[in-house]
mmCIF file with all atom_site columns, C-alpha atoms in Angstrom:
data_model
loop_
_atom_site.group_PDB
_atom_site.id
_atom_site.type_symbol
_atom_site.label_atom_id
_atom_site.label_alt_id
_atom_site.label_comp_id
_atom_site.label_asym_id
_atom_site.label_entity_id
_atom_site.label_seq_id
_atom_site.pdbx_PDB_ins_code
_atom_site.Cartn_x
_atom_site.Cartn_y
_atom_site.Cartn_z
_atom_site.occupancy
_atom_site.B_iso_or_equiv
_atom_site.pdbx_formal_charge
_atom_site.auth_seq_id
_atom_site.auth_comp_id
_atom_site.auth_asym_id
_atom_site.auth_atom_id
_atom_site.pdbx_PDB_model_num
ATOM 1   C CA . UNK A 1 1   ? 19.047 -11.817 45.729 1.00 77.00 ? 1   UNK A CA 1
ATOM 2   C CA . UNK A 1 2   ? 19.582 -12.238 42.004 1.00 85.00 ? 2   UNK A CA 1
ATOM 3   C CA . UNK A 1 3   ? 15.792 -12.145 41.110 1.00 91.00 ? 3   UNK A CA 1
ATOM 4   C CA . UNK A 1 4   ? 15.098 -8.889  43.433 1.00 94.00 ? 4   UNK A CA 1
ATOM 5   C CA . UNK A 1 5   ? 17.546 -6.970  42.085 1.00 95.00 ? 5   UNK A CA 1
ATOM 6   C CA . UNK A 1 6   ? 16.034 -7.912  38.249 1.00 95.00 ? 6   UNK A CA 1
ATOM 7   C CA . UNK A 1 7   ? 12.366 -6.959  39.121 1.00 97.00 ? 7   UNK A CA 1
ATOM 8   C CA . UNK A 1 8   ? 14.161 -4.063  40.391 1.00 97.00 ? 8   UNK A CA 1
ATOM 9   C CA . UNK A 1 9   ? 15.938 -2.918  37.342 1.00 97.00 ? 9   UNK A CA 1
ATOM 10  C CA . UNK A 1 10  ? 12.877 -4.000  35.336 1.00 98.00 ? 10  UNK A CA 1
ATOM 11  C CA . UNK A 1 11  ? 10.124 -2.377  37.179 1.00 98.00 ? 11  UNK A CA 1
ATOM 12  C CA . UNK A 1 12  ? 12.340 1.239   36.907 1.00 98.00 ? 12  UNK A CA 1
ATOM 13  C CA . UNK A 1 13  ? 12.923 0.833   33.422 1.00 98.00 ? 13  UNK A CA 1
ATOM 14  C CA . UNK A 1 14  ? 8.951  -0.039  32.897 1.00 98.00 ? 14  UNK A CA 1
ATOM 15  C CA . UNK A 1 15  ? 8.387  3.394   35.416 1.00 98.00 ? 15  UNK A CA 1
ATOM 16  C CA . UNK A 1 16  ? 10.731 4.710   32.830 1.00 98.00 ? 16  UNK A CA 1
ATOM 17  C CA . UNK A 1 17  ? 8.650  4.333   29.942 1.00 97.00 ? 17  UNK A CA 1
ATOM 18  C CA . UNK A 1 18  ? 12.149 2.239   28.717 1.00 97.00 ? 18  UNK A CA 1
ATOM 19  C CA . UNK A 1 19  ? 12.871 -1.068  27.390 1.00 98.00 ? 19  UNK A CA 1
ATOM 20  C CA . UNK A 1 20  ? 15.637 -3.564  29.259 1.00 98.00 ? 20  UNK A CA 1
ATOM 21  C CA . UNK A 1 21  ? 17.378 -6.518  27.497 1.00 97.00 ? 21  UNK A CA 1
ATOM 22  C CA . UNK A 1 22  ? 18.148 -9.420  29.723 1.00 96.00 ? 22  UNK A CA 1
ATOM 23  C CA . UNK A 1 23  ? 21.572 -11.053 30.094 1.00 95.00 ? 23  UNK A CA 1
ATOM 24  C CA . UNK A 1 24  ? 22.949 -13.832 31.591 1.00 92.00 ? 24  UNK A CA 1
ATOM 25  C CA . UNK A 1 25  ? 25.447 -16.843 31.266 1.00 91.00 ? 25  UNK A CA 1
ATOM 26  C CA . UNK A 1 26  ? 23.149 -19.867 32.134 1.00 89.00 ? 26  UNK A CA 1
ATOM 27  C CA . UNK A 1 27  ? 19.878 -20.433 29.525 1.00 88.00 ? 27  UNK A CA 1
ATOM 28  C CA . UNK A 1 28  ? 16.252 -21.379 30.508 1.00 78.00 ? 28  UNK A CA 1
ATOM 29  C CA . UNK A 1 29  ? 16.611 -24.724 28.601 1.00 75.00 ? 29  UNK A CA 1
ATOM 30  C CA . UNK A 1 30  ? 16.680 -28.484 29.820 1.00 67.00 ? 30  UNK A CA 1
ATOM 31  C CA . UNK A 1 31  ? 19.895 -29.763 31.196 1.00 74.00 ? 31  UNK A CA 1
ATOM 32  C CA . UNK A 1 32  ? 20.908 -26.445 31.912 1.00 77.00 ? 32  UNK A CA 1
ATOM 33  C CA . UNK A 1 33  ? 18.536 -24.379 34.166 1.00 83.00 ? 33  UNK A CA 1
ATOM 34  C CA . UNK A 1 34  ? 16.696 -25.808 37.626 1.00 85.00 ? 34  UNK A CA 1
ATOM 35  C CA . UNK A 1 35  ? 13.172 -25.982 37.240 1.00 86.00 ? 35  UNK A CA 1
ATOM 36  C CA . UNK A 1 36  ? 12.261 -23.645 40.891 1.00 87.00 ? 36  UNK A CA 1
ATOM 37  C CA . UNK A 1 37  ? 14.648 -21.245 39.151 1.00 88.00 ? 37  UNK A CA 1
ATOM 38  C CA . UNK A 1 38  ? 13.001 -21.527 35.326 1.00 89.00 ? 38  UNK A CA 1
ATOM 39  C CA . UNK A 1 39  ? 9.470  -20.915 37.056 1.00 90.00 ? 39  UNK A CA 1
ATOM 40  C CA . UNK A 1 40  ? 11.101 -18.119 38.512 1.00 91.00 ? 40  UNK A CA 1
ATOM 41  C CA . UNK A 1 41  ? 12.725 -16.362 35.521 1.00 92.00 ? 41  UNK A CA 1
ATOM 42  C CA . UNK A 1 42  ? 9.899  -17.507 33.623 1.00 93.00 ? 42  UNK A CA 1
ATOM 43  C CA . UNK A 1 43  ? 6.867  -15.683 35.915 1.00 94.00 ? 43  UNK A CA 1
ATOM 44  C CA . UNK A 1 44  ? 9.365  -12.731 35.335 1.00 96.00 ? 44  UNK A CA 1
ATOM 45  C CA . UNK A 1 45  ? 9.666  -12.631 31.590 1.00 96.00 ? 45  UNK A CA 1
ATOM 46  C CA . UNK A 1 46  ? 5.603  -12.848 31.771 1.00 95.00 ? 46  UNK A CA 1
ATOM 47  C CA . UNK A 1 47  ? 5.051  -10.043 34.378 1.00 97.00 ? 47  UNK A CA 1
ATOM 48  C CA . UNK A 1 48  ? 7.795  -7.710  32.116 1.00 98.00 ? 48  UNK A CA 1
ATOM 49  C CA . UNK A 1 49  ? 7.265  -9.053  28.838 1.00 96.00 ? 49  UNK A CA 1
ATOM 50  C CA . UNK A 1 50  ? 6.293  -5.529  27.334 1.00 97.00 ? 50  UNK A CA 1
ATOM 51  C CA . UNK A 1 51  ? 9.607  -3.991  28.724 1.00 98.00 ? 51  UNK A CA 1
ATOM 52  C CA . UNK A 1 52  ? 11.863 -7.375  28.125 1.00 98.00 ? 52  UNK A CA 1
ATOM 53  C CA . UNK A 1 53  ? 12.794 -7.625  24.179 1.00 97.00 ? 53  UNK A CA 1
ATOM 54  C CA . UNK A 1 54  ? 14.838 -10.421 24.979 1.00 97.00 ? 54  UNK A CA 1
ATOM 55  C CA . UNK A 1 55  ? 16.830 -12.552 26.605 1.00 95.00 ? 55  UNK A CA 1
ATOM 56  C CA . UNK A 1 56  ? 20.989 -13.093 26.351 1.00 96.00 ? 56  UNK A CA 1
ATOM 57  C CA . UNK A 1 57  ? 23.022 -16.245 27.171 1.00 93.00 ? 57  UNK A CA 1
ATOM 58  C CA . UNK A 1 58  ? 25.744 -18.896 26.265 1.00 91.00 ? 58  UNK A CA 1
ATOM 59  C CA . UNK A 1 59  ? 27.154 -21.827 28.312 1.00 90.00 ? 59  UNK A CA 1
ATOM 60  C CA . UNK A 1 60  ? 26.360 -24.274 25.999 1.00 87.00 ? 60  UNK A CA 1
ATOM 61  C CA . UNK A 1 61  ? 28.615 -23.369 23.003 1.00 88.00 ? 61  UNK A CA 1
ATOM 62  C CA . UNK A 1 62  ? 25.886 -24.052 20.820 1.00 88.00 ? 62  UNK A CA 1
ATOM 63  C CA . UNK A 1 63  ? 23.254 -21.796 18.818 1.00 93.00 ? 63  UNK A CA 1
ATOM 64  C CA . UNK A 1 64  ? 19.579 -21.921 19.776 1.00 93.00 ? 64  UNK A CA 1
ATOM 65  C CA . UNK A 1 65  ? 16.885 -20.314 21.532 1.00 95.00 ? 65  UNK A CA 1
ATOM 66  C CA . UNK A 1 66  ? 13.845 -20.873 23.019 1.00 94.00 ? 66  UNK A CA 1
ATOM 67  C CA . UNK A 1 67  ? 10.372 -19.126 23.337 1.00 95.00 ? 67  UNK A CA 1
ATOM 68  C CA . UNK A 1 68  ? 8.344  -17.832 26.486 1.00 95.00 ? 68  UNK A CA 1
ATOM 69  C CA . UNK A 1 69  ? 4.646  -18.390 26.811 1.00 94.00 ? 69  UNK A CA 1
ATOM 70  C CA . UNK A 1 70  ? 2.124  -16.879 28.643 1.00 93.00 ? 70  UNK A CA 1
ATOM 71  C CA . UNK A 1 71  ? 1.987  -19.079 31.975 1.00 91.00 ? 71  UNK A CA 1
ATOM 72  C CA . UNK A 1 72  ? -1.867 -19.556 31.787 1.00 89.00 ? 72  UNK A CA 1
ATOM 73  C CA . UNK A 1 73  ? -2.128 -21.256 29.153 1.00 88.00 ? 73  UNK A CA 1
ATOM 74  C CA . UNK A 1 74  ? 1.713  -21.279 26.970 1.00 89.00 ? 74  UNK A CA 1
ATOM 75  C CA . UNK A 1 75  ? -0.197 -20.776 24.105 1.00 91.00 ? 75  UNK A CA 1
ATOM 76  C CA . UNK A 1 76  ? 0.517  -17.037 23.146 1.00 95.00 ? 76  UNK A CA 1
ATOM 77  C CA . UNK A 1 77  ? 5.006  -16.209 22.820 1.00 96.00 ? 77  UNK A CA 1
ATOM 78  C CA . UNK A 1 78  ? 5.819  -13.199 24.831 1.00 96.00 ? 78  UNK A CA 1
ATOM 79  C CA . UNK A 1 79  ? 9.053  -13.312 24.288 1.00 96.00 ? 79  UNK A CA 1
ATOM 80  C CA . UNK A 1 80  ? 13.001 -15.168 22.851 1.00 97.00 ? 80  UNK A CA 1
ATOM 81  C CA . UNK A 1 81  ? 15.941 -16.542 24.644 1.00 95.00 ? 81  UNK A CA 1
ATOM 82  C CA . UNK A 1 82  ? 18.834 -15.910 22.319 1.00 96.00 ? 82  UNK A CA 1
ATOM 83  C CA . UNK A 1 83  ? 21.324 -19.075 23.076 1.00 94.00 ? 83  UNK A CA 1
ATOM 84  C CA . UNK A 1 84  ? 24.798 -17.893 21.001 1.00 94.00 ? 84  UNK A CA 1
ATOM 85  C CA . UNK A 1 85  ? 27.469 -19.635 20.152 1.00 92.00 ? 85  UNK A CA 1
ATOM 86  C CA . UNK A 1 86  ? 30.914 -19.506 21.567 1.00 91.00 ? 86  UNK A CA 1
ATOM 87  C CA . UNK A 1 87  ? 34.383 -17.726 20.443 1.00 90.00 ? 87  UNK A CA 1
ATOM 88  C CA . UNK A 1 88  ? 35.714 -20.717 22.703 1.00 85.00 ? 88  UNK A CA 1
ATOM 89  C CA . UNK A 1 89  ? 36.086 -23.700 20.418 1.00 76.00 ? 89  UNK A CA 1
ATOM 90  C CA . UNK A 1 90  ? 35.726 -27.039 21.351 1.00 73.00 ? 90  UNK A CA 1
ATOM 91  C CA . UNK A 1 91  ? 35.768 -30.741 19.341 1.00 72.00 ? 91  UNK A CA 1
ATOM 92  C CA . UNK A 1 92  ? 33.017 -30.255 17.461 1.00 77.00 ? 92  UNK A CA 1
ATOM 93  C CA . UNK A 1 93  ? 32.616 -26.615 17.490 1.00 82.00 ? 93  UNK A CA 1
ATOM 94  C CA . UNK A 1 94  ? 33.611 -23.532 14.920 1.00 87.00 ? 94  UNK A CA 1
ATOM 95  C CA . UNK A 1 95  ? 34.490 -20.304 16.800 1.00 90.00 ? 95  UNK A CA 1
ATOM 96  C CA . UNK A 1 96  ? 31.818 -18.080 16.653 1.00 93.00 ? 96  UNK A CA 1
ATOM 97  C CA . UNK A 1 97  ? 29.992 -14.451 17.500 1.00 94.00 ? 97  UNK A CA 1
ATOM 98  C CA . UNK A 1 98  ? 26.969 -12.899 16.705 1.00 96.00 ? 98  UNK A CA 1
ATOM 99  C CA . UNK A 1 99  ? 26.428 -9.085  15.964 1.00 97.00 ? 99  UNK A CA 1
ATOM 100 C CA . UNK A 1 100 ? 22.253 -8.040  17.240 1.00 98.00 ? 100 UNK A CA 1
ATOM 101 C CA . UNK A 1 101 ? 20.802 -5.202  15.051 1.00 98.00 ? 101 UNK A CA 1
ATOM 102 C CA . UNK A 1 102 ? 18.368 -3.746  17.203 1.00 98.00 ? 102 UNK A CA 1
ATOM 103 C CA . UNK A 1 103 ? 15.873 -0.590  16.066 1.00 97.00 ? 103 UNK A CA 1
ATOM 104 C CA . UNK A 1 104 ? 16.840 2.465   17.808 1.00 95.00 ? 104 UNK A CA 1
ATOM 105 C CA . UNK A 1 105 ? 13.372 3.944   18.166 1.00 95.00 ? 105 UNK A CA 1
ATOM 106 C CA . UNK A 1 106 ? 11.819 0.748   19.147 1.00 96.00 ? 106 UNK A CA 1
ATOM 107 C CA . UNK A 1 107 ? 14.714 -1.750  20.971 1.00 97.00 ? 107 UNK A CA 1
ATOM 108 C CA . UNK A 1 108 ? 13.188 -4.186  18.614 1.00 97.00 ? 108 UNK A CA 1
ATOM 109 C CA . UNK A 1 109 ? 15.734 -6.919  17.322 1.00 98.00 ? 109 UNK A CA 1
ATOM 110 C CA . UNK A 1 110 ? 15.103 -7.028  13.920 1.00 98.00 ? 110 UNK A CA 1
ATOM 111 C CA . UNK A 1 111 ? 18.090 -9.268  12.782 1.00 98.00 ? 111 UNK A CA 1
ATOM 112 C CA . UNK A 1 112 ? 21.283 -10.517 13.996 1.00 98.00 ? 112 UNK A CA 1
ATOM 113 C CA . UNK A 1 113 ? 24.047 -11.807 11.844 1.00 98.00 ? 113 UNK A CA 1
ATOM 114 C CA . UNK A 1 114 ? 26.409 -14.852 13.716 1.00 97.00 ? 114 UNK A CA 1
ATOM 115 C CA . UNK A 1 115 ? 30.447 -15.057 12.248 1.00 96.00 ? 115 UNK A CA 1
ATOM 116 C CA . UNK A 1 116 ? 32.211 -18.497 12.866 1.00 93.00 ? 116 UNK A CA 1
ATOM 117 C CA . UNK A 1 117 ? 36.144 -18.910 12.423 1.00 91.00 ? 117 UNK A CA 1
ATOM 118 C CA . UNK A 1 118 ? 37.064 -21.747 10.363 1.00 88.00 ? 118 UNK A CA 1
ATOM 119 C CA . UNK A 1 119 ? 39.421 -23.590 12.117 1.00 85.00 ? 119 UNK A CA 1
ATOM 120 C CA . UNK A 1 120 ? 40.784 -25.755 9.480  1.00 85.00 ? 120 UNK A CA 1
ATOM 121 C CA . UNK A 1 121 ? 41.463 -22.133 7.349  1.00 89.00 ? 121 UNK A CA 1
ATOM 122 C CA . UNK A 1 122 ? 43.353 -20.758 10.335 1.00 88.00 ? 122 UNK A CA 1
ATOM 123 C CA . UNK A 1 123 ? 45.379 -22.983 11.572 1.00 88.00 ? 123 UNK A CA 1
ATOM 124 C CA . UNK A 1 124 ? 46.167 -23.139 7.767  1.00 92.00 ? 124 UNK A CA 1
ATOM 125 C CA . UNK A 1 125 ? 46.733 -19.637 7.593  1.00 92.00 ? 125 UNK A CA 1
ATOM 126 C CA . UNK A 1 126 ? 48.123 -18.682 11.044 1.00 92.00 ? 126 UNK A CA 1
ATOM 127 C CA . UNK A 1 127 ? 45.220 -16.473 10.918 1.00 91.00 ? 127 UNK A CA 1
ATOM 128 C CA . UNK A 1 128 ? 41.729 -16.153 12.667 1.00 88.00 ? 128 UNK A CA 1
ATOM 129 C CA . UNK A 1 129 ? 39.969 -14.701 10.264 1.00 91.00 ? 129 UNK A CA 1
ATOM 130 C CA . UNK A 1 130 ? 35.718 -14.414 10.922 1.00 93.00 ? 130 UNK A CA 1
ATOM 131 C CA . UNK A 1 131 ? 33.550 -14.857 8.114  1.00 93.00 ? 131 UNK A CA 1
ATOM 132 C CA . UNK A 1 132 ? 29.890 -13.895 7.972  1.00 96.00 ? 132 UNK A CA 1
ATOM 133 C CA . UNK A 1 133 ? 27.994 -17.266 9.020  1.00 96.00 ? 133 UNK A CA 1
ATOM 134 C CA . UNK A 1 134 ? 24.238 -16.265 8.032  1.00 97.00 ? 134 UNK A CA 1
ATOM 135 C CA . UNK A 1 135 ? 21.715 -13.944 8.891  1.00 98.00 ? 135 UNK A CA 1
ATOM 136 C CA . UNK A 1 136 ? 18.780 -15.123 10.708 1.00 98.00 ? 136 UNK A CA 1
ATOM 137 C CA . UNK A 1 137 ? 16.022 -13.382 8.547  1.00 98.00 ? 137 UNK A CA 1
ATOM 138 C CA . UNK A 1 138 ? 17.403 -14.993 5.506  1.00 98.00 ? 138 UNK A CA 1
ATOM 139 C CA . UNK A 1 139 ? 18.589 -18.367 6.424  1.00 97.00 ? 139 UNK A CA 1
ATOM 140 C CA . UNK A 1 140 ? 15.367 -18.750 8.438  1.00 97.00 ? 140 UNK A CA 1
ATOM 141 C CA . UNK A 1 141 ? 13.319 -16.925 5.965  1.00 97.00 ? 141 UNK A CA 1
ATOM 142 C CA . UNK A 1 142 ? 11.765 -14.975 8.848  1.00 97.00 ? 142 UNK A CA 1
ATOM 143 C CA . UNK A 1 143 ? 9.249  -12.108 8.963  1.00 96.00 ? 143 UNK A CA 1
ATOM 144 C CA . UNK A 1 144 ? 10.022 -10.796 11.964 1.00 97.00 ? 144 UNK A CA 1
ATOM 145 C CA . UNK A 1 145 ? 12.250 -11.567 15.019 1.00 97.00 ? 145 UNK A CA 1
ATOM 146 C CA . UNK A 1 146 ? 9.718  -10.981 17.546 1.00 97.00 ? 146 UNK A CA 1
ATOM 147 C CA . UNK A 1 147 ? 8.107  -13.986 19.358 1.00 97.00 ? 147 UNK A CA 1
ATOM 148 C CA . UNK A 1 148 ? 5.689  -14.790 16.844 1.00 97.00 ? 148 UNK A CA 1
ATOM 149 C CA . UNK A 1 149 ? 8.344  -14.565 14.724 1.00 97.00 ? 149 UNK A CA 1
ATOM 150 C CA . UNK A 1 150 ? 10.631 -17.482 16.432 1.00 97.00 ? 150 UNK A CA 1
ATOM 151 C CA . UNK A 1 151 ? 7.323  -19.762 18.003 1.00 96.00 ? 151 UNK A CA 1
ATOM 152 C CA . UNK A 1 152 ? 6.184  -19.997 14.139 1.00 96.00 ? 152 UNK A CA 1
ATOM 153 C CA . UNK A 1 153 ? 9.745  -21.258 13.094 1.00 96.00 ? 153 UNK A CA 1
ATOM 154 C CA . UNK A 1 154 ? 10.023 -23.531 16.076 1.00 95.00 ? 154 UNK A CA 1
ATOM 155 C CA . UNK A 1 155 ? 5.966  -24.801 15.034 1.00 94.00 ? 155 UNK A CA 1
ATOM 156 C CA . UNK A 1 156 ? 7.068  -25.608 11.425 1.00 95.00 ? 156 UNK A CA 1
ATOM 157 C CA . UNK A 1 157 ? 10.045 -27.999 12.421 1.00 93.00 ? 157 UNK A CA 1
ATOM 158 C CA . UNK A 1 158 ? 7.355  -30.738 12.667 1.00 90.00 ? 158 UNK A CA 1
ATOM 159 C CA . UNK A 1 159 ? 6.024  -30.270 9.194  1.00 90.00 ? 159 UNK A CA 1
ATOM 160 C CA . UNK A 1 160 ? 8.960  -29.165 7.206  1.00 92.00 ? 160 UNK A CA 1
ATOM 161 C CA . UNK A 1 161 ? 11.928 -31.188 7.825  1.00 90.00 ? 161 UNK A CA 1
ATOM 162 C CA . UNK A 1 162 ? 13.605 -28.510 5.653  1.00 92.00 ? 162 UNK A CA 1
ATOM 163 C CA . UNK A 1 163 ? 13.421 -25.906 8.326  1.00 94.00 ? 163 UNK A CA 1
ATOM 164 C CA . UNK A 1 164 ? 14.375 -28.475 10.931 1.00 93.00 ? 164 UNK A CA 1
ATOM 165 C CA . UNK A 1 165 ? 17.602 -29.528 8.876  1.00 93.00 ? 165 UNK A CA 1
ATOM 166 C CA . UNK A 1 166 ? 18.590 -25.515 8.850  1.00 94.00 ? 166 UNK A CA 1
ATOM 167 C CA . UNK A 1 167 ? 17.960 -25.457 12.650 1.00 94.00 ? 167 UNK A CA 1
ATOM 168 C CA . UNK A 1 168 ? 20.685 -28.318 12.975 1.00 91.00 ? 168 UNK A CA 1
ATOM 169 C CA . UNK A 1 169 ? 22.862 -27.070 10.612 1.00 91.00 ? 169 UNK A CA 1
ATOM 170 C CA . UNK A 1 170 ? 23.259 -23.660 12.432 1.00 93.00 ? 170 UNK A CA 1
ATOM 171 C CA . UNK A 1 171 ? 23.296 -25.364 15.375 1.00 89.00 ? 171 UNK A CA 1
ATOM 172 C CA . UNK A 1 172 ? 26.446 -27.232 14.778 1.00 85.00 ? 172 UNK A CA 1
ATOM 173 C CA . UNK A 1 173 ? 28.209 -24.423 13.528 1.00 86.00 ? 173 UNK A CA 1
ATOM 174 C CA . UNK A 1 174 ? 28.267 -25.572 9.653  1.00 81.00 ? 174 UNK A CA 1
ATOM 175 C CA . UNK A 1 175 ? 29.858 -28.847 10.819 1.00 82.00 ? 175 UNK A CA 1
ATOM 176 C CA . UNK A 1 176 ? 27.970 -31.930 9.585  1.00 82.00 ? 176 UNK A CA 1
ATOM 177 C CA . UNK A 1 177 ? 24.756 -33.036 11.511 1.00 83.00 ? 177 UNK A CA 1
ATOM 178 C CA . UNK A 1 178 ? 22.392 -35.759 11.628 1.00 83.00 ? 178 UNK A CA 1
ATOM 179 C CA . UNK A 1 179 ? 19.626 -34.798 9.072  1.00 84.00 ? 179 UNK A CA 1
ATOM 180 C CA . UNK A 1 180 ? 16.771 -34.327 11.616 1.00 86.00 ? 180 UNK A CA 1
ATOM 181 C CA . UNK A 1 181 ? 13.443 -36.477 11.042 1.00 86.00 ? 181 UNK A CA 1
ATOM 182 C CA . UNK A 1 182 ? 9.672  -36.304 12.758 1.00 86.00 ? 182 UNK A CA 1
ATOM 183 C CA . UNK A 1 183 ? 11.395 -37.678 16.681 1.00 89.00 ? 183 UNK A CA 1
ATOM 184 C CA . UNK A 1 184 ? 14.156 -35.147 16.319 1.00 89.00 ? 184 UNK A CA 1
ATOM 185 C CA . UNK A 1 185 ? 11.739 -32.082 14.959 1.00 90.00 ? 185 UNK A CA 1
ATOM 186 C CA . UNK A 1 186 ? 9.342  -32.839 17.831 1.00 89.00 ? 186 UNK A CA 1
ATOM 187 C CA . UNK A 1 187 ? 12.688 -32.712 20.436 1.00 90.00 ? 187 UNK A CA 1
ATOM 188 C CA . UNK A 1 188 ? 13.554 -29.611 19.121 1.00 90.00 ? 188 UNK A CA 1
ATOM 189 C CA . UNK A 1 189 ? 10.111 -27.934 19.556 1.00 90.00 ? 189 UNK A CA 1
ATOM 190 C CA . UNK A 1 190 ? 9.998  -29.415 23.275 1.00 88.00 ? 190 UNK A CA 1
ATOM 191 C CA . UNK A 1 191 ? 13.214 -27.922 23.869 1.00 89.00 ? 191 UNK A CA 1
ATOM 192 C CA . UNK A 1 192 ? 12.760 -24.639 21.991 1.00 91.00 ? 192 UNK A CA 1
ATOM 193 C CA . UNK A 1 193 ? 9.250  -23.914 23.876 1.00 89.00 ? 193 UNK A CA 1
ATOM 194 C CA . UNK A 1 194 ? 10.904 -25.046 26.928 1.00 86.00 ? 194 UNK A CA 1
ATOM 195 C CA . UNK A 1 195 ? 8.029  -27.900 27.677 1.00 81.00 ? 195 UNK A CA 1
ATOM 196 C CA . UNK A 1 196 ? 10.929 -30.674 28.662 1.00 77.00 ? 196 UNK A CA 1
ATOM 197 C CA . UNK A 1 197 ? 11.682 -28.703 31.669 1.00 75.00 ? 197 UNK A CA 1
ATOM 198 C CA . UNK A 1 198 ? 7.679  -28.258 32.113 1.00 81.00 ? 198 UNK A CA 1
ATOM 199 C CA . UNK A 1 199 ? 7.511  -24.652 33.273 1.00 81.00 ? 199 UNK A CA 1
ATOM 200 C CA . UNK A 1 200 ? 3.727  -24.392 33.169 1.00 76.00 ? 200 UNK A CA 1
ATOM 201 C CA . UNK A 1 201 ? 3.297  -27.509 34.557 1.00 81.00 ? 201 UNK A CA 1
ATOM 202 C CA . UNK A 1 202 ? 5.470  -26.388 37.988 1.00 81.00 ? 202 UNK A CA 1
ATOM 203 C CA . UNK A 1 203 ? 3.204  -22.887 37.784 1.00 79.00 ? 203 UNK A CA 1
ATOM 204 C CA . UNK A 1 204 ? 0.197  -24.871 37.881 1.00 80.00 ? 204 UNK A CA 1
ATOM 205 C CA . UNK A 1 205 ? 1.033  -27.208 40.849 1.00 82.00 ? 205 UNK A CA 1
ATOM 206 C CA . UNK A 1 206 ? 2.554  -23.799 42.213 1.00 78.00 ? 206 UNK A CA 1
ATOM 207 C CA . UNK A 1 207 ? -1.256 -22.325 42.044 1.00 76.00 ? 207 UNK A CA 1
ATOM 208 C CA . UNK A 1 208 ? -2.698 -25.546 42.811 1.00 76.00 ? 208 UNK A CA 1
ATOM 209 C CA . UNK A 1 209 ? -0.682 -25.966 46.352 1.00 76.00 ? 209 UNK A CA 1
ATOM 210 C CA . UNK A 1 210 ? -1.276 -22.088 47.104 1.00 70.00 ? 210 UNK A CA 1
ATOM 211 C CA . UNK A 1 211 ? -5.115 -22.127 46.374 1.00 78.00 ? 211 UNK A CA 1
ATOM 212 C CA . UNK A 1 212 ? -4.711 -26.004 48.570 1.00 77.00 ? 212 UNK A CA 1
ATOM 213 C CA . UNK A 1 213 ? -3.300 -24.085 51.418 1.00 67.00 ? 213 UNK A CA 1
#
């Protein structure tokens, strides 16, 4: 099946000495992902997490991206689901794309840049004509894209609505967006560090009805 022929690819490329990045249509987040399949994915990304330097989807039109946590204890980030927007447009949505820069010695992301068509300008212009968006270092004033990097963003949006207001913004595409208070910054974390689909707490009833047995 899908997940055998992953652990597959993953466990030549760590006999490899090499580093694999991840793609797929469907992202590990609420709404979007089965929970027996999240656990899955998710006991994956922690087994490979030293050869994994991230994780690649879409679906949902929308810009995010969540963080992985060691199962034991989803304390420590081992590694990022990149969510990215959508050239399709819909209602609400800007065209968009996102370029990764990625260190060639390392396969480290260190930044990615996202470009959104304005659809008002082109079908103005008769053109479709991508502009640079942002850049994630800057507009999220990060150190680093590596976990850390992403689970201290996500940690802030409960003390700095600031932060949580950028998150939104990008989120929509530039479109306006509910300014995002203390329920809507605590929603976001939830989502972002996957806890409202409750992966650790299926991998500890998991080990609880194995050790049962």
């Amino acid at each position: 099946g899908a997940f055998e022929d992953i652990v597959d690819e993953l466990q030549a490329c760590e006999d490899a000495g090499k580093k694999a990045f991840v793609m797929g249509h469907i992202p590990p987040i609420s709404g979007s992902t089965l929970l027996p399949w999240g656990l899955a994915f998710a006991q994956i990304v922690e087994r490979y997490n030293e050869t994994i330097m991230g994780t690649f989807t879409g679906h949902t039109h929308t810009d995010e991206f969540a963080v992985y946590y060691d199962l034991a204890s989803w304390t420590q980030p081992q590694s990022v689901a990149y969510v990215a927007p959508s050239v399709t447009t819909r209602a609400d949505k800007n065209p968009a794309m996102r370029i990764y820069e990625v260190d060639e010695a390392t396969a480290i992301i260190v930044d990615h840049v996202t470009h959104h068509m304005l659809l008002p300008e082109a079908n103005a212009a008769g053109v479709a004509n991508f502009h640079e968006f942002y850049r994630a270092s800057t507009a999220y004033d990060l150190p680093t894209l590596e976990p850390i990097g992403w689970a201290n963003l996500a940690g802030s949006f409960i003390r700095n609505q600031s932060a949580a207001d950028t998150y939104q913004r990008l989120y929509k595409g530039g479109l306006p967006y509910d300014p995002c208070g203390f329920a809507c910054a605590q929603d976001l974390l939830y989502e972002i560090q996957l806890q409202k689909m409750d992966i650790v707490g299926a991998y500890r009833d998991a080990r609880k009805a194995i050790a049962e047995k």
